[in-house]
PDB file of C-alpha atoms in Angstrom:
ATOM      1  CA  MET M  13      81.546 120.581 107.465  1.00 55.00           C
ATOM      2  CA  ILE M  14      84.878 118.991 108.204  1.00 69.00           C
ATOM      3  CA  THR M  15      86.012 116.128 105.969  1.00 74.00           C
ATOM      4  CA  THR M  16      86.918 112.618 107.074  1.00 70.00           C
ATOM      5  CA  MET M  17      90.477 113.120 105.810  1.00 74.00           C
ATOM      6  CA  SER M  18      90.819 116.357 107.762  1.00 87.00           C
ATOM      7  CA  LEU M  19      89.580 114.617 110.926  1.00 90.00           C
ATOM      8  CA  ARG M  20      91.976 111.733 110.329  1.00 92.00           C
ATOM      9  CA  ASP M  21      94.949 114.068 109.898  1.00 93.00           C
ATOM     10  CA  SER M  22      93.905 116.070 112.961  1.00 94.00           C
ATOM     11  CA  LEU M  23      93.611 112.875 115.027  1.00 95.00           C
ATOM     12  CA  LEU M  24      97.096 111.714 114.013  1.00 95.00           C
ATOM     13  CA  ASP M  25      98.635 115.162 114.581  1.00 96.00           C
ATOM     14  CA  SER M  26      96.961 115.396 118.000  1.00 96.00           C
ATOM     15  CA  ALA M  27      98.258 111.976 119.036  1.00 96.00           C
ATOM     16  CA  LYS M  28     101.787 112.839 117.877  1.00 96.00           C
ATOM     17  CA  GLU M  29     101.718 116.126 119.795  1.00 96.00           C
ATOM     18  CA  VAL M  30     100.582 114.478 123.033  1.00 96.00           C
ATOM     19  CA  PHE M  31     103.026 111.582 122.878  1.00 94.00           C
ATOM     20  CA  GLU M  32     105.999 113.760 121.943  1.00 94.00           C
ATOM     21  CA  THR M  33     105.368 116.457 124.561  1.00 94.00           C
ATOM     22  CA  MET M  34     103.799 114.560 127.467  1.00 93.00           C
ATOM     23  CA  ALA M  35     105.168 111.014 127.211  1.00 91.00           C
ATOM     24  CA  PHE M  36     108.406 111.855 125.380  1.00 92.00           C
ATOM     25  CA  MET M  37     107.735 109.053 122.906  1.00 92.00           C
ATOM     26  CA  ALA M  38     107.808 108.948 119.121  1.00 91.00           C
ATOM     27  CA  LEU M  39     104.982 107.427 117.158  1.00 91.00           C
ATOM     28  CA  GLU M  40     104.768 106.617 113.493  1.00 90.00           C
ATOM     29  CA  GLU M  41     101.663 105.795 111.512  1.00 91.00           C
ATOM     30  CA  VAL M  42     101.329 102.257 110.228  1.00 88.00           C
ATOM     31  CA  HIS M  43     100.043 102.457 106.669  1.00 80.00           C
ATOM     32  CA  GLU M  44      97.648  99.881 105.262  1.00 70.00           C
ATOM     33  CA  ASP M  45     100.419  98.098 103.368  1.00 64.00           C
ATOM     34  CA  GLN M  46     102.561  97.746 106.518  1.00 61.00           C
ATOM     35  CA  GLU M  47     102.195  95.268 109.333  1.00 59.00           C
ATOM     36  CA  ALA M  48     101.709  96.687 112.819  1.00 54.00           C
ATOM     37  CA  PRO M  49     102.936  94.921 115.922  1.00 52.00           C
ATOM     38  CA  ARG M  50     100.036  92.847 117.209  1.00 59.00           C
ATOM     39  CA  LEU M  51      98.056  94.155 120.165  1.00 62.00           C
ATOM     40  CA  GLU M  52      98.487  91.969 123.215  1.00 61.00           C
ATOM     41  CA  ASP M  53      95.646  89.651 124.199  1.00 74.00           C
ATOM     42  CA  GLU M  54      94.739  91.830 127.172  1.00 85.00           C
ATOM     43  CA  THR M  55      94.326  95.490 126.292  1.00 91.00           C
ATOM     44  CA  LEU M  56      93.234  98.774 127.789  1.00 94.00           C
ATOM     45  CA  LEU M  57      90.639 100.854 125.972  1.00 94.00           C
ATOM     46  CA  GLY M  58      90.454 104.506 126.965  1.00 96.00           C
ATOM     47  CA  THR M  59      87.459 106.438 125.648  1.00 96.00           C
ATOM     48  CA  ILE M  60      86.165 109.966 125.893  1.00 97.00           C
ATOM     49  CA  THR M  61      82.898 111.212 124.415  1.00 95.00           C
ATOM     50  CA  PHE M  62      82.020 114.562 122.909  1.00 95.00           C
ATOM     51  CA  LYS M  63      78.907 116.355 121.718  1.00 94.00           C
ATOM     52  CA  GLY M  64      78.034 119.425 119.720  1.00 92.00           C
ATOM     53  CA  SER M  65      77.353 119.639 115.977  1.00 90.00           C
ATOM     54  CA  LEU M  66      79.336 116.399 115.921  1.00 90.00           C
ATOM     55  CA  GLU M  67      78.863 113.790 118.608  1.00 91.00           C
ATOM     56  CA  GLY M  68      80.969 110.749 119.179  1.00 93.00           C
ATOM     57  CA  CYS M  69      83.788 109.033 120.947  1.00 95.00           C
ATOM     58  CA  LEU M  70      87.568 109.097 120.733  1.00 96.00           C
ATOM     59  CA  ALA M  71      89.324 105.892 121.796  1.00 96.00           C
ATOM     60  CA  ILE M  72      92.861 104.687 122.377  1.00 96.00           C
ATOM     61  CA  CYS M  73      93.556 100.966 122.611  1.00 94.00           C
ATOM     62  CA  CYS M  74      96.884  99.376 123.551  1.00 94.00           C
ATOM     63  CA  GLY M  75      98.297  96.373 125.335  1.00 92.00           C
ATOM     64  CA  CYS M  76      99.037  96.364 129.057  1.00 91.00           C
ATOM     65  CA  HIS M  77     102.821  96.410 128.540  1.00 89.00           C
ATOM     66  CA  CYS M  78     102.439  99.435 126.259  1.00 91.00           C
ATOM     67  CA  ALA M  79     100.200 101.187 128.822  1.00 93.00           C
ATOM     68  CA  ARG M  80     102.813 100.543 131.504  1.00 92.00           C
ATOM     69  CA  THR M  81     105.522 102.062 129.272  1.00 92.00           C
ATOM     70  CA  ILE M  82     103.362 105.111 128.509  1.00 94.00           C
ATOM     71  CA  GLY M  83     102.599 105.599 132.209  1.00 93.00           C
ATOM     72  CA  ALA M  84     106.252 105.282 133.194  1.00 93.00           C
ATOM     73  CA  ASN M  85     107.298 107.826 130.565  1.00 92.00           C
ATOM     74  CA  MET M  86     104.612 110.277 131.660  1.00 91.00           C
ATOM     75  CA  LEU M  87     105.727 109.945 135.288  1.00 88.00           C
ATOM     76  CA  GLY M  88     109.456 109.923 134.540  1.00 87.00           C
ATOM     77  CA  ALA M  89     109.718 106.470 136.132  1.00 86.00           C
ATOM     78  CA  ASP M  90     111.685 103.377 135.162  1.00 84.00           C
ATOM     79  CA  PRO M  91     109.515 101.314 132.775  1.00 75.00           C
ATOM     80  CA  ASP M  92     110.662  98.128 134.521  1.00 81.00           C
ATOM     81  CA  GLU M  93     109.325  99.292 137.895  1.00 84.00           C
ATOM     82  CA  PRO M  94     105.985  97.794 138.924  1.00 86.00           C
ATOM     83  CA  MET M  95     102.917  99.852 138.071  1.00 88.00           C
ATOM     84  CA  SER M  96      99.456  99.211 139.467  1.00 91.00           C
ATOM     85  CA  ASP M  97      96.432  98.605 137.266  1.00 91.00           C
ATOM     86  CA  ASP M  98      94.997 101.916 138.481  1.00 93.00           C
ATOM     87  CA  GLU M  99      98.152 103.795 137.444  1.00 93.00           C
ATOM     88  CA  MET M 100      98.065 102.207 133.973  1.00 92.00           C
ATOM     89  CA  SER M 101      94.381 103.080 133.603  1.00 95.00           C
ATOM     90  CA  ASP M 102      95.022 106.644 134.781  1.00 95.00           C
ATOM     91  CA  ALA M 103      97.784 107.044 132.186  1.00 95.00           C
ATOM     92  CA  ILE M 104      95.598 105.814 129.318  1.00 96.00           C
ATOM     93  CA  GLY M 105      92.674 107.939 130.491  1.00 97.00           C
ATOM     94  CA  GLU M 106      94.907 110.992 130.627  1.00 97.00           C
ATOM     95  CA  VAL M 107      96.253 110.288 127.133  1.00 97.00           C
ATOM     96  CA  ALA M 108      92.681 110.008 125.808  1.00 97.00           C
ATOM     97  CA  ASN M 109      91.832 113.300 127.533  1.00 97.00           C
ATOM     98  CA  MET M 110      94.879 115.129 126.151  1.00 97.00           C
ATOM     99  CA  VAL M 111      94.450 113.780 122.599  1.00 97.00           C
ATOM    100  CA  MET M 112      90.779 114.828 122.703  1.00 97.00           C
ATOM    101  CA  GLY M 113      91.793 118.299 123.891  1.00 97.00           C
ATOM    102  CA  ALA M 114      94.345 118.655 121.107  1.00 97.00           C
ATOM    103  CA  LEU M 115      91.835 117.374 118.531  1.00 96.00           C
ATOM    104  CA  LYS M 116      89.160 119.760 119.791  1.00 95.00           C
ATOM    105  CA  ALA M 117      91.546 122.711 119.435  1.00 95.00           C
ATOM    106  CA  ARG M 118      92.313 121.689 115.844  1.00 94.00           C
ATOM    107  CA  VAL M 119      88.725 121.211 114.625  1.00 93.00           C
ATOM    108  CA  GLN M 120      86.476 123.517 116.653  1.00 89.00           C
ATOM    109  CA  ASP M 121      86.663 126.350 114.092  1.00 89.00           C
ATOM    110  CA  GLU M 122      85.041 123.988 111.578  1.00 88.00           C
ATOM    111  CA  VAL M 123      82.667 122.042 113.841  1.00 87.00           C
ATOM    112  CA  GLY M 124      81.822 124.605 116.507  1.00 88.00           C
ATOM    113  CA  THR M 125      81.663 124.105 120.244  1.00 89.00           C
ATOM    114  CA  MET M 126      82.343 120.609 121.543  1.00 92.00           C
ATOM    115  CA  GLU M 127      81.472 119.481 125.048  1.00 95.00           C
ATOM    116  CA  VAL M 128      83.777 116.722 126.273  1.00 96.00           C
ATOM    117  CA  SER M 129      83.168 114.083 128.953  1.00 97.00           C
ATOM    118  CA  ILE M 130      85.658 112.649 131.393  1.00 97.00           C
ATOM    119  CA  PRO M 131      87.632 109.642 130.131  1.00 97.00           C
ATOM    120  CA  SER M 132      86.741 106.062 130.909  1.00 96.00           C
ATOM    121  CA  VAL M 133      89.132 103.094 130.760  1.00 96.00           C
ATOM    122  CA  VAL M 134      88.315  99.392 130.618  1.00 94.00           C
ATOM    123  CA  ARG M 135      90.604  96.386 130.517  1.00 91.00           C
ATOM    124  CA  GLY M 136      89.881  93.153 128.690  1.00 85.00           C
ATOM    125  CA  ARG M 137      90.258  91.111 125.521  1.00 78.00           C
ATOM    126  CA  GLU M 138      89.020  91.973 122.025  1.00 71.00           C
ATOM    127  CA  LEU M 139      87.618  95.325 123.159  1.00 67.00           C
ATOM    128  CA  ARG M 140      85.597  97.345 120.642  1.00 66.00           C
ATOM    129  CA  ASN M 141      83.619 100.546 120.778  1.00 67.00           C
ATOM    130  CA  SER M 142      80.513 101.436 118.777  1.00 63.00           C
ATOM    131  CA  LEU M 143      78.263 104.412 118.152  1.00 60.00           C
ATOM    132  CA  GLY M 144      75.563 102.702 116.081  1.00 66.00           C
ATOM    133  CA  ASP M 145      74.794 102.379 112.394  1.00 70.00           C
ATOM    134  CA  ARG M 146      74.827 106.065 111.457  1.00 79.00           C
ATOM    135  CA  ALA M 147      78.341 106.648 112.744  1.00 82.00           C
ATOM    136  CA  SER M 148      81.481 107.168 110.718  1.00 88.00           C
ATOM    137  CA  LYS M 149      84.697 105.643 111.999  1.00 90.00           C
ATOM    138  CA  ILE M 150      88.299 106.692 111.539  1.00 91.00           C
ATOM    139  CA  THR M 151      91.012 104.337 112.744  1.00 91.00           C
ATOM    140  CA  VAL M 152      94.706 105.186 112.890  1.00 93.00           C
ATOM    141  CA  THR M 153      97.216 102.554 113.975  1.00 92.00           C
ATOM    142  CA  VAL M 154     100.673 103.674 115.056  1.00 93.00           C
ATOM    143  CA  ASN M 155     103.953 102.140 116.113  1.00 90.00           C
ATOM    144  CA  LEU M 156     105.069 103.599 119.412  1.00 88.00           C
ATOM    145  CA  GLU M 157     108.834 103.681 119.848  1.00 85.00           C
ATOM    146  CA  GLU M 158     109.005 100.956 117.138  1.00 83.00           C
ATOM    147  CA  GLU M 159     107.967  98.474 119.839  1.00 84.00           C
ATOM    148  CA  HIS M 160     104.269  98.824 120.615  1.00 88.00           C
ATOM    149  CA  SER M 161     101.102  99.065 118.579  1.00 89.00           C
ATOM    150  CA  VAL M 162      98.510 101.660 119.557  1.00 93.00           C
ATOM    151  CA  GLN M 163      95.176 102.124 117.852  1.00 93.00           C
ATOM    152  CA  PHE M 164      93.329 105.438 117.881  1.00 95.00           C
ATOM    153  CA  SER M 165      89.758 105.575 116.675  1.00 93.00           C
ATOM    154  CA  LEU M 166      87.246 108.336 116.257  1.00 94.00           C
ATOM    155  CA  LEU M 167      83.579 107.415 115.966  1.00 92.00           C
ATOM    156  CA  TYR M 168      81.337 110.340 115.086  1.00 92.00           C
ATOM    157  CA  ARG M 169      78.075 111.430 113.533  1.00 88.00           C
ATOM    158  CA  GLU M 170      76.264 114.689 112.986  1.00 85.00           C
ATOM    159  CA  SER M 171      74.171 115.583 115.981  1.00 82.00           C
ATOM    160  CA  GLY M 172      70.419 115.278 115.645  1.00 68.00           C
ATOM    161  CA  ASP M 173      69.847 118.485 117.631  1.00 57.00           C
TER     162      ASP M 173
END
């Protein structure tokens, strides 16, 4: 079975790959002894679930200004141009989808087939996701372009099937 550290490294590598190739943005992990930029009060939480020998949820959480910047970079638009709430949500949902796809490609030899849902995005304050008491959680916080804080989390447990 895959280790927590291997999943953590795969999650970070997947996020880096997606942001560098699809949003043309650099991200750097914030280590425990470093201080990350604070997430804005209002955030977007993009989630995508998976099932197989492991079942769980991958999530990306960032502030609205960060989501707007990500969306603009993905579309090749000026980050100062207005962006609708739907466009910001679409961008975060697509990032969650692409990171999940990259993660799946990295771990499927060890965990077997994974079925993946479509992404879901919500907007609010103090958003959290949960998978219950038996779940393990990996959280990776990154600085995006040395300006924004983005939090990736992977909640998972062995399937009961």
